Short mmCIF file of C-alpha atoms in Angstrom, two decimals:
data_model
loop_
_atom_site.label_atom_id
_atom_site.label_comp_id
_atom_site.label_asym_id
_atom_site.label_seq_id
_atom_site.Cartn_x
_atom_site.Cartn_y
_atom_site.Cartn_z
CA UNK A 1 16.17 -53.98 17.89
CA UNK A 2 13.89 -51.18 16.49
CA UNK A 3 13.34 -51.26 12.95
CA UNK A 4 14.42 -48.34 10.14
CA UNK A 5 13.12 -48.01 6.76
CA UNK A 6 15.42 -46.22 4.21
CA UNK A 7 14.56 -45.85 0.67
CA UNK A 8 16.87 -44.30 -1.73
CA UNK A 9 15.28 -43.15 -5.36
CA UNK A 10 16.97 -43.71 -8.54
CA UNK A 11 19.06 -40.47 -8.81
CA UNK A 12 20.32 -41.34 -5.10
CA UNK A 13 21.27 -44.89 -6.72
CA UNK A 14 22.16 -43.91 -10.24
CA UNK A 15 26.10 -45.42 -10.43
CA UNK A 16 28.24 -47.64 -8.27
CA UNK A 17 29.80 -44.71 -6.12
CA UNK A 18 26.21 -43.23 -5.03
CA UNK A 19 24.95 -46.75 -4.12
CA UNK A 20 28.25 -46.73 -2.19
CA UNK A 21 27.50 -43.30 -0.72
CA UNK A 22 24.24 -44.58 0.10
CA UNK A 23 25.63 -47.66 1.77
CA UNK A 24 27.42 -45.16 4.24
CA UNK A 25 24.24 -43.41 5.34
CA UNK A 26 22.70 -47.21 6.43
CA UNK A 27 25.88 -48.12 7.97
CA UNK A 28 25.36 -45.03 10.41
CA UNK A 29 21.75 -46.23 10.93
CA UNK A 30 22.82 -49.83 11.86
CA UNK A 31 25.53 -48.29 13.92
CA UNK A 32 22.63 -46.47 15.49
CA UNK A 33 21.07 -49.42 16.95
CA UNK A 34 18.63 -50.23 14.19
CA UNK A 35 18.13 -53.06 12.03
CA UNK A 36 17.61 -51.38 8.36
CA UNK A 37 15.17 -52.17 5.75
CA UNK A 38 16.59 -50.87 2.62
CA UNK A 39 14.20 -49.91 -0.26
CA UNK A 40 15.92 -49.10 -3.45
CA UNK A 41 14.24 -48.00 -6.80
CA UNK A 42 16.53 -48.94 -10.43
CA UNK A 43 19.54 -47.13 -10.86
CA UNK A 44 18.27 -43.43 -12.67
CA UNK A 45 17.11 -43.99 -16.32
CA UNK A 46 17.01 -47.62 -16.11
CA UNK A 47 13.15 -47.83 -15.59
CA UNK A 48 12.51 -45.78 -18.83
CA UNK A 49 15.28 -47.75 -20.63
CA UNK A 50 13.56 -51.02 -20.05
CA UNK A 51 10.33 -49.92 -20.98
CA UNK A 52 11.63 -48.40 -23.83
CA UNK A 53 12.99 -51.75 -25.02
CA UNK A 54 10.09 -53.78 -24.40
CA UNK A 55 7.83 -50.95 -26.54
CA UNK A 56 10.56 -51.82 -29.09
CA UNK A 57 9.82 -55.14 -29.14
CA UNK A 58 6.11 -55.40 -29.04
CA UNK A 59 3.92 -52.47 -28.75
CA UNK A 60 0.84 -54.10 -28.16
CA UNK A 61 2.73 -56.35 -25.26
CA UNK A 62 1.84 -58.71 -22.76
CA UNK A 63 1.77 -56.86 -19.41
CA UNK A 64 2.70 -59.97 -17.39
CA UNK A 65 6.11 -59.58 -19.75
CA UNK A 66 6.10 -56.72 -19.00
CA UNK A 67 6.57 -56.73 -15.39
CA UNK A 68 8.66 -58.86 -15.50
CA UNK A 69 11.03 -56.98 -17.72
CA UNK A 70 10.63 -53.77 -16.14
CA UNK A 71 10.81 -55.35 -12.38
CA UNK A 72 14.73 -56.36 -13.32
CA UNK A 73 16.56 -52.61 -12.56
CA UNK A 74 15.24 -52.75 -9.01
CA UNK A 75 16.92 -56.27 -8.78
CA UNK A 76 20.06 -55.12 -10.03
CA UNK A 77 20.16 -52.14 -7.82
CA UNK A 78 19.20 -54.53 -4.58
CA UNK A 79 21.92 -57.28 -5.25
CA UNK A 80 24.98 -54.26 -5.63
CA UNK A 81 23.88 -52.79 -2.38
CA UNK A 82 24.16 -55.85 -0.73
CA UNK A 83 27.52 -56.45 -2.10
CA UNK A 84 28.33 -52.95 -1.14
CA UNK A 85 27.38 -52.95 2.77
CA UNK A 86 28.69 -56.76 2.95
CA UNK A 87 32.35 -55.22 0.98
CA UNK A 88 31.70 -52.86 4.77
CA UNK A 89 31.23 -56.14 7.02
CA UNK A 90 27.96 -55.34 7.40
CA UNK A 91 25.35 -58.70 7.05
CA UNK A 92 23.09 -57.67 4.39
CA UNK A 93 20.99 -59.76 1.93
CA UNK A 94 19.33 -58.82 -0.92
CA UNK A 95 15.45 -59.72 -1.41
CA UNK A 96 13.46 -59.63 -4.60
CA UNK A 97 9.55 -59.00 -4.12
CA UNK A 98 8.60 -62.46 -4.20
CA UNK A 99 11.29 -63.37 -2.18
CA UNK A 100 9.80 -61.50 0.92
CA UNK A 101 6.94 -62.46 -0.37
CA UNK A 102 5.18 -58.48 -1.27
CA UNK A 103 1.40 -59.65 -1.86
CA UNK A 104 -0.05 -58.10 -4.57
CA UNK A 105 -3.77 -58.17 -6.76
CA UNK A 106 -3.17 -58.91 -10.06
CA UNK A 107 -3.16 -55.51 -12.05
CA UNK A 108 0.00 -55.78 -14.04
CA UNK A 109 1.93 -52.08 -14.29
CA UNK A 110 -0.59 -51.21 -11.26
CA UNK A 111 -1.19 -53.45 -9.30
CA UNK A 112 -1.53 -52.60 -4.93
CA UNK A 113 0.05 -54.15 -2.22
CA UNK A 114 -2.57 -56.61 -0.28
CA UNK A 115 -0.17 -58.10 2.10
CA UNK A 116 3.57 -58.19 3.50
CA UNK A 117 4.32 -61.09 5.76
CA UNK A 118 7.19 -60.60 8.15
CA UNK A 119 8.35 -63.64 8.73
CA UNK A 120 11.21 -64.35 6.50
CA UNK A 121 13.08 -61.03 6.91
CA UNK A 122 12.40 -61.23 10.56
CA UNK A 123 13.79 -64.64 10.99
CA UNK A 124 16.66 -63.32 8.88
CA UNK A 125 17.18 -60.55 11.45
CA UNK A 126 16.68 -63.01 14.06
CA UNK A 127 19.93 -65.47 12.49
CA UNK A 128 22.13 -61.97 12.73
CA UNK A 129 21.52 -59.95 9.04
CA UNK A 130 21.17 -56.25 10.03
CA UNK A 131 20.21 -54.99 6.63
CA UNK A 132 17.43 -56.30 4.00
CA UNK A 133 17.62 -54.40 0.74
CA UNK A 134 14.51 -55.04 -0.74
CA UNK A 135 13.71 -54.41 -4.34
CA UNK A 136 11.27 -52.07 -4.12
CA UNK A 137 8.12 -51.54 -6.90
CA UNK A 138 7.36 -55.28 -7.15
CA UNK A 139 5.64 -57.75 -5.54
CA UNK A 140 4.06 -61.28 -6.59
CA UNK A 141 0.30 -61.58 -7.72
CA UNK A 142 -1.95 -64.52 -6.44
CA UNK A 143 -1.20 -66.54 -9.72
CA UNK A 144 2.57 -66.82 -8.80
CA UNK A 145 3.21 -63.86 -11.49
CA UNK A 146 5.65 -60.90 -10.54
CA UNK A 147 3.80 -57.32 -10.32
CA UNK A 148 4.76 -54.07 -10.46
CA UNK A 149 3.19 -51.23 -8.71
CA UNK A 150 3.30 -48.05 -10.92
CA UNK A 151 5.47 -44.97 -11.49
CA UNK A 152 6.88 -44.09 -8.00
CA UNK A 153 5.98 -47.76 -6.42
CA UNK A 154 9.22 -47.94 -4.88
CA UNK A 155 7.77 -44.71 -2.36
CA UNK A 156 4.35 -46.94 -1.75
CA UNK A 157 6.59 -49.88 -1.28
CA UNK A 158 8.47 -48.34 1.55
CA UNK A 159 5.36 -46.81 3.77
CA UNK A 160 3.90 -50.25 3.40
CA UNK A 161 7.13 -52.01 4.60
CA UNK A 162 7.10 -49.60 7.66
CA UNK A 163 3.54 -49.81 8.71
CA UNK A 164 4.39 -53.81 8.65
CA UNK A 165 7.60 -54.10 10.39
CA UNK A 166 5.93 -50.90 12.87
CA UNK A 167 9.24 -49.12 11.90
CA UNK A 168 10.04 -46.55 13.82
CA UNK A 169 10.09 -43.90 10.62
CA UNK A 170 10.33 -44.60 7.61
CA UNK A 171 13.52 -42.35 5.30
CA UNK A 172 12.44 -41.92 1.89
CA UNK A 173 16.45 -40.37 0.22
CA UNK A 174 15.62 -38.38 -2.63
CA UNK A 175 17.48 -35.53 -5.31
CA UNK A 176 15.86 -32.50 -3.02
CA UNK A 177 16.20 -32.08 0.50
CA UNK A 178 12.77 -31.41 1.88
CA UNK A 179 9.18 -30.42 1.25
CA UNK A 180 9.27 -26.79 0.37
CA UNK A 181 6.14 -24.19 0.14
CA UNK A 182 6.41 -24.18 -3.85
CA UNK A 183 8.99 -24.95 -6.54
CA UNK A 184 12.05 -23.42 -6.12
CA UNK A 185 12.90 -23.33 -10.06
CA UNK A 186 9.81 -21.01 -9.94
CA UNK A 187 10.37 -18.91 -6.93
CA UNK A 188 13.71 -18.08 -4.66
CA UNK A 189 11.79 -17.48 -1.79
CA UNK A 190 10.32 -20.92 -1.45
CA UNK A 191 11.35 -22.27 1.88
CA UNK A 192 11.62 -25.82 2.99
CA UNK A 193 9.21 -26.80 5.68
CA UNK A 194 10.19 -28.94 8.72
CA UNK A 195 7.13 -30.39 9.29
CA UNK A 196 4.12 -30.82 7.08
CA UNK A 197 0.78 -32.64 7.75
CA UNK A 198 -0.30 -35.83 6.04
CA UNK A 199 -3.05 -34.50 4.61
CA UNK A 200 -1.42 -31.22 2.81
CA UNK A 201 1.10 -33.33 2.10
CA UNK A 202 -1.30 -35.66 0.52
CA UNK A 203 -2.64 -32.46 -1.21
CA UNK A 204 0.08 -30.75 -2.77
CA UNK A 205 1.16 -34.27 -3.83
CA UNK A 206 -2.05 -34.91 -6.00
CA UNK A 207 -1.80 -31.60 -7.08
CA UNK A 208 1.21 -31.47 -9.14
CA UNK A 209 3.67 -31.60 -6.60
CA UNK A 210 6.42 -34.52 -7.37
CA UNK A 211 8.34 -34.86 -3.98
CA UNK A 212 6.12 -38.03 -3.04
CA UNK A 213 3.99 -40.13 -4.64
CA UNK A 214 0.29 -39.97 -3.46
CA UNK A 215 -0.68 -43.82 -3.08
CA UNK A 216 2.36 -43.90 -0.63
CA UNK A 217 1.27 -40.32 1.30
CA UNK A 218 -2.50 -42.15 1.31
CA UNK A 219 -0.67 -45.53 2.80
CA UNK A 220 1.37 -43.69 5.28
CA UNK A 221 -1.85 -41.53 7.00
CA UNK A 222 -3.27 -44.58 7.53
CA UNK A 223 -1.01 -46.20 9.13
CA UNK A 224 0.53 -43.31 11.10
CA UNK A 225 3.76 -44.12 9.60
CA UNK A 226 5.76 -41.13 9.88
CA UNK A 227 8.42 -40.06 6.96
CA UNK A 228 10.89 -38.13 6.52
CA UNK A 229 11.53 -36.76 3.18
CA UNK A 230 15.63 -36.14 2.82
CA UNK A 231 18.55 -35.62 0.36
CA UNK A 232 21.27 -38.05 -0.42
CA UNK A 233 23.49 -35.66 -1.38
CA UNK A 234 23.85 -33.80 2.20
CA UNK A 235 25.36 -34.52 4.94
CA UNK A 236 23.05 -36.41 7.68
CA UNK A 237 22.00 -34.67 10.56
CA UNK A 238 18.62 -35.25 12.54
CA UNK A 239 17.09 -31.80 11.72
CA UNK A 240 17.43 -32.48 8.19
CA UNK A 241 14.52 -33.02 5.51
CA UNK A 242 11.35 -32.91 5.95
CA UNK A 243 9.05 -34.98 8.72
CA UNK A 244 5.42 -35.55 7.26
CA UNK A 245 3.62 -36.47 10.68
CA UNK A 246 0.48 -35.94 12.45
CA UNK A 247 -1.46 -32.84 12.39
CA UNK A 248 -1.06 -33.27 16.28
CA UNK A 249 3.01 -32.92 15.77
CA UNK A 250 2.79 -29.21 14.08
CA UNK A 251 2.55 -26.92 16.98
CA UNK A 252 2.00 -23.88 15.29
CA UNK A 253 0.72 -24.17 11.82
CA UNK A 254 0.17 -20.93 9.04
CA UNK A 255 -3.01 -20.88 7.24
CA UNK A 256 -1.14 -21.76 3.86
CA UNK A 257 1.18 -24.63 3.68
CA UNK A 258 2.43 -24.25 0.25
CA UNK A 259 1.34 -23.34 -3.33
CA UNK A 260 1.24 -26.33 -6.05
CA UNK A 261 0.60 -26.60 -9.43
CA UNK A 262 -0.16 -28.97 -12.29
CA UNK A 263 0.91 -27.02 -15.91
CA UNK A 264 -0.69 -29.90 -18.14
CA UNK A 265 -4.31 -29.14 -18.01
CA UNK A 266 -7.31 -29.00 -20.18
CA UNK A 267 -11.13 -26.92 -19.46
CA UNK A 268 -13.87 -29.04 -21.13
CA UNK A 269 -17.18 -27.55 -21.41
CA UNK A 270 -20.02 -29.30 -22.65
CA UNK A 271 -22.69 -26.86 -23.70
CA UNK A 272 -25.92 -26.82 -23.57
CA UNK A 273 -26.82 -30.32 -22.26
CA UNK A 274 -29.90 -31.57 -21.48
CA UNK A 275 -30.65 -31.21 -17.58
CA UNK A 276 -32.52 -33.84 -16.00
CA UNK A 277 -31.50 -36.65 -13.12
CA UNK A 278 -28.53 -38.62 -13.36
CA UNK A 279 -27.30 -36.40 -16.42
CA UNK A 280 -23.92 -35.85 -14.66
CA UNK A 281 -23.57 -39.82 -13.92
CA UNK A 282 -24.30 -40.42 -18.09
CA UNK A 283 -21.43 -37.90 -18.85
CA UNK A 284 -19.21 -39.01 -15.91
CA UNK A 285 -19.45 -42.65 -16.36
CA UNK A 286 -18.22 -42.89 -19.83
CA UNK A 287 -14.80 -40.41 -19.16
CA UNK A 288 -14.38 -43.04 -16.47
CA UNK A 289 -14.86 -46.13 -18.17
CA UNK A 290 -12.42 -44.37 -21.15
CA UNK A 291 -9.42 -43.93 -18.29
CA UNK A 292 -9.86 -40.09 -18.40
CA UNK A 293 -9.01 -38.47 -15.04
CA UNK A 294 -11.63 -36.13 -14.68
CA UNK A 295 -10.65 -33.49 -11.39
CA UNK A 296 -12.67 -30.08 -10.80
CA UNK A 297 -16.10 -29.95 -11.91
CA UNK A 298 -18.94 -27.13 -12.52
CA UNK A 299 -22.37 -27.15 -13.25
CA UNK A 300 -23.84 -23.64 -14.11
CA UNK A 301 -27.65 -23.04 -13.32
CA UNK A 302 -30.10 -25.07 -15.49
CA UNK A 303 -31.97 -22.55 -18.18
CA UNK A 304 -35.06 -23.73 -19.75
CA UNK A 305 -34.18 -27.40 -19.08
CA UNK A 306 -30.38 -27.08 -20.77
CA UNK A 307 -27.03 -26.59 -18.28
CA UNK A 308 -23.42 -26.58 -19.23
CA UNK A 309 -20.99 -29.02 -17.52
CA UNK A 310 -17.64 -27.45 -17.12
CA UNK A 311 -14.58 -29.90 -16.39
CA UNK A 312 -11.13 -30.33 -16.48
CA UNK A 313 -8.54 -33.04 -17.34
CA UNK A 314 -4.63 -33.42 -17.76
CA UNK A 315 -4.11 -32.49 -21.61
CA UNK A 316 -3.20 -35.93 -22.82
CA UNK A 317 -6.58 -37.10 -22.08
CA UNK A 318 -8.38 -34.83 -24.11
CA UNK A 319 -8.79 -36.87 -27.20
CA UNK A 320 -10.26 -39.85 -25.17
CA UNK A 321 -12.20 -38.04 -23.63
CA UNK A 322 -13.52 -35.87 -26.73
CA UNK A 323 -14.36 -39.52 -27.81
CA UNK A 324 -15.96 -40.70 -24.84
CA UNK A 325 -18.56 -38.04 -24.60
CA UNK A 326 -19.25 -38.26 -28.45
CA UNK A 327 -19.92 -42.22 -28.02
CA UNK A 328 -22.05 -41.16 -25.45
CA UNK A 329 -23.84 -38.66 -27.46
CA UNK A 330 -23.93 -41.30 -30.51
CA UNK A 331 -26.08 -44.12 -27.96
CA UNK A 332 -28.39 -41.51 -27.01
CA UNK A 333 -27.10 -41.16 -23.48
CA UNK A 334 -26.34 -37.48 -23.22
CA UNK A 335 -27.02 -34.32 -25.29
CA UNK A 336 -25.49 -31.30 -26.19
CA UNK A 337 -24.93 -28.63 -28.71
CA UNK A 338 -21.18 -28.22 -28.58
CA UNK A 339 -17.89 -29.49 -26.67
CA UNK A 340 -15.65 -26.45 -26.00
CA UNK A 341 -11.74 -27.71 -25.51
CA UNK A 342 -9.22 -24.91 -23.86
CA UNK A 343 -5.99 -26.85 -22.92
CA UNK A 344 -4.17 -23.88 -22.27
CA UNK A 345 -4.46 -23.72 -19.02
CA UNK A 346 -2.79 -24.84 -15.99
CA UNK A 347 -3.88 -25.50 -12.14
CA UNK A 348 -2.91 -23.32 -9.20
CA UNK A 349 -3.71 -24.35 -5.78
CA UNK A 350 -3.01 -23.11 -2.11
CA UNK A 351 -2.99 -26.00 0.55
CA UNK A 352 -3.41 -26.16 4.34
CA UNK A 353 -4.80 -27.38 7.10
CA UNK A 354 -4.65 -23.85 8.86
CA UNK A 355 -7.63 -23.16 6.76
CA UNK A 356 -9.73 -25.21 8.95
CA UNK A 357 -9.11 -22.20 11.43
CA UNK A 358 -7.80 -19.11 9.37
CA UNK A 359 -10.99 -17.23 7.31
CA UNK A 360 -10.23 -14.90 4.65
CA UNK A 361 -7.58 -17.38 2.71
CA UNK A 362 -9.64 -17.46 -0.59
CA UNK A 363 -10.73 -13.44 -0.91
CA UNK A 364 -6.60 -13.08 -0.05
CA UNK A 365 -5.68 -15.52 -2.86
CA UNK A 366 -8.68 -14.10 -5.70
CA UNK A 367 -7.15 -10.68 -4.52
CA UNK A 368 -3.34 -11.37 -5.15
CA UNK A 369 -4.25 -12.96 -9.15
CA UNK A 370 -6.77 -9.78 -9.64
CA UNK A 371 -3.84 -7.45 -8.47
CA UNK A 372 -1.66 -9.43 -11.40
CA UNK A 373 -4.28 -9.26 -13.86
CA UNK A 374 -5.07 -12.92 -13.97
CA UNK A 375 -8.18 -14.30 -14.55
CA UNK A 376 -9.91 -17.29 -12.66
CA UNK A 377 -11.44 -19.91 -15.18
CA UNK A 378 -12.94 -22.27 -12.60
CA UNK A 379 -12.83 -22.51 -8.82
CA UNK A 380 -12.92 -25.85 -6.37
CA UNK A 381 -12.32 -25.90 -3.07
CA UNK A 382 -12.39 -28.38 -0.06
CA UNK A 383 -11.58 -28.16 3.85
CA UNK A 384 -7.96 -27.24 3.33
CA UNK A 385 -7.65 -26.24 -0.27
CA UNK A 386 -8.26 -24.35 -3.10
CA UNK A 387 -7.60 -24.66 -6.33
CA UNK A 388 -8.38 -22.53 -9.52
CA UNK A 389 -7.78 -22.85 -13.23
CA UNK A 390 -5.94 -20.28 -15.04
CA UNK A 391 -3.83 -19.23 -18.14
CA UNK A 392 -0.82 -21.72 -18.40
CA UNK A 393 1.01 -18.30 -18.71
CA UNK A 394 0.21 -16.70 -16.14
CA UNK A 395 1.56 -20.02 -13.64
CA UNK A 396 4.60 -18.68 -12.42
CA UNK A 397 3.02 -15.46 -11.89
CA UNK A 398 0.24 -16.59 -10.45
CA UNK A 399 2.84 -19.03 -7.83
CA UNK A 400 5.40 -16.34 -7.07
CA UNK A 401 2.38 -13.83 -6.19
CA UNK A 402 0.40 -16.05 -4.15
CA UNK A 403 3.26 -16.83 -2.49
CA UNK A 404 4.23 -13.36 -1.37
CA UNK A 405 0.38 -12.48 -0.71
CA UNK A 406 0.53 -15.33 2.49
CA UNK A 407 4.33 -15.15 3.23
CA UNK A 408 4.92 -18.12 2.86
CA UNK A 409 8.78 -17.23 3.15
CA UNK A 410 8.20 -16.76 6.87
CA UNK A 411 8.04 -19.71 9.56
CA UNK A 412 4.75 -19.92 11.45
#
């Protein structure tokens, strides 16, 4: 039988009648002809209650514990939707990570998926069980330890059971019902897409956009797996969410996809520095090694043998990465007259792959902030996107008119 993979998020799981609602939507898909690997994240709140308790407990704790603390919601949620589709007569089995067994490296709170054999669950499928629920966010680490895979693992562990089991798509049930062009908190005309490509997807997901989590949007290209994003909370139907496909799959494409946006950011500028070879590795090196995220960069013109190095950062990185640079400055690696801090700013950025094709999109985006007033800070751009740092108060300006200026309201 071809394989389905359905994952349902924590609000779609969040108390015993939605994990029964959600049990209805797989019992259509196994009605359907498909044998159904279920993904399921803890029940809403759970996640952030467990950590919670094991900050409580020990704040300087051992991250092996804490795996396997934090692991436990996605077991609970696994075992009651079992119970659930077998309280429908349908043969369903729960399966913790190890259980399956999801092979992971051994980066405790992060670590990646290396491997997912198939043979158990198949052989299960085989003996007549039509549903796994798998817990998803977990896996098992070469010493035998259990893993977890980050924030949003449950997404990345749902791609990578599709691309193994060659699922024939891959569901991920969420609170919203689709990929729209922007937020529609910030907008009413924001429309949700149909189709979107991996790569915008992948874009507006690093960018600030929260619909999908970007390791399993990364996993997913690779692998050609297509997903659909969809709610739990409406009624199924095959046209609904959103398909994230192939580029090859979008017939007619606009030049702008969407419009994201990432409010927590800080401009860094260090002054002044001395310019010579491998300056930008000696500043560079040291934000990495500190953990600091470091995303657009400038370099102005070098002036009598001194540049400034412009960069930005999400805001609660800024004190590491004051500290990083003045270690640096401290062993003699770099130097500078002054570090200049703004973190009040935010990042705006238009995405598509259209742009490949479509010239004029970034003298039709600087036009539609200058008409508002709003002044660019710093400008990066790549194949299909650009992005540019503004005032945090200008960002829902600065969405709702860049939205209008490519009509993004309108279908292609």
């Amino acid at each position: 039988m071809p394989t389905l993979v359905m994952k349902f998020g924590g609000t779609s799981v969040a108390n015993l009648d939605r994990i029964a609602r959600a049990a209805k939507r797989v019992a259509l898909e196994v009605a359907n002809g498909y044998d159904v690997i279920v993904i399921v994240s803890a029940m809403s709140g759970k996640t952030n209650e467990l950590v919670g308790w094991v900050n409580d407990t020990s704040p300087l704790y051992d991250a092996r514990e804490y795996d396997a603390i934090v692991s436990s919601g996605e077991n609970v949620t696994a075992g009651l939707m079992a119970l659930r589709l077998q309280e429908m007569d349908i043969p369903a089995r729960s399966w913790q990570g190890w259980q399956v067994p999801v092979k992971t490296t051994s980066a405790h709170s992060s670590a990646r998926i290396e491997e997912i054999p198939t043979d158990n669950i198949t052989a299960k499928f085989g003996e007549g069980m039509r549903v796994a629920v798998v817990a998803g966010f977990q896996g098992i680490s070469p010493e035998g330890r259990i893993t977890t895979l980050g924030r949003g693992g449950s997404d990345t562990t749902a791609v990578a059971f599709a691309a193994a089991f060659g699922a024939e798509r891959c569901d991920i049930y969420t609170d919203v019902d689709g990929v729209y062009t922007t937020d529609p908190r910030i907008t009413s005309k924001a429309r949700k897409l149909d189709k979107i490509a991996f790569e915008e997807m992948l874009e507006l997901a690093s960018l600030g956009a929260k619909v999908l989590q970007t390791r399993s949007v990364e996993l997913a290209m690779r692998y050609k797996v297509r997903l659909r994003v969809l709610s739990s909370f409406e009624e199924p139907s095959d046209k609904a969410g959103t398909l994230v496909c192939d580029e090859e799959e979008i017939m007619e494409q606009n030049a702008v996809a969407g419009v994201a946006y990432s409010r927590d950011e800080a401009k860094m500028t260090l002054i002044s520095v001395a310019d010579r070879p491998g300056i930008a590795a000696a500043i560079f090196g040291p934000l990495a090694d500190a953990g600091v995220n470091v995303d657009m960069i400038v370099q102005n013109i070098s002036e009598e043998g001194r540049t400034d190095m412009t960069f930005s950062c999400p805001t609660d990185q800024v004190l590491r990465a004051e500290k990083a640079v003045a270690d640096a400055m401290a062993k003699g690696e770099i130097n500078y007259h002054d570090l200049v801090t703004d973190d009040g700013v935010c990042k705006v950025s238009v995405v598509g792959i259209g742009m490949r094709s479509h010239a004029g999109v970034a003298a039709k985006m600087f036009k539609a902030l200058q008409d508002e007033s709003i002044n660019i800070k710093v400008i990066t751009t790549s194949e299909i996107k650009i992005s540019v740092l503004i005032d945090r108060k200008y960002l829902e300006l600065a969405v709702q008119a860049l939205h209008d200026a490519f009509e993004l309201e309108k279908a292609a």
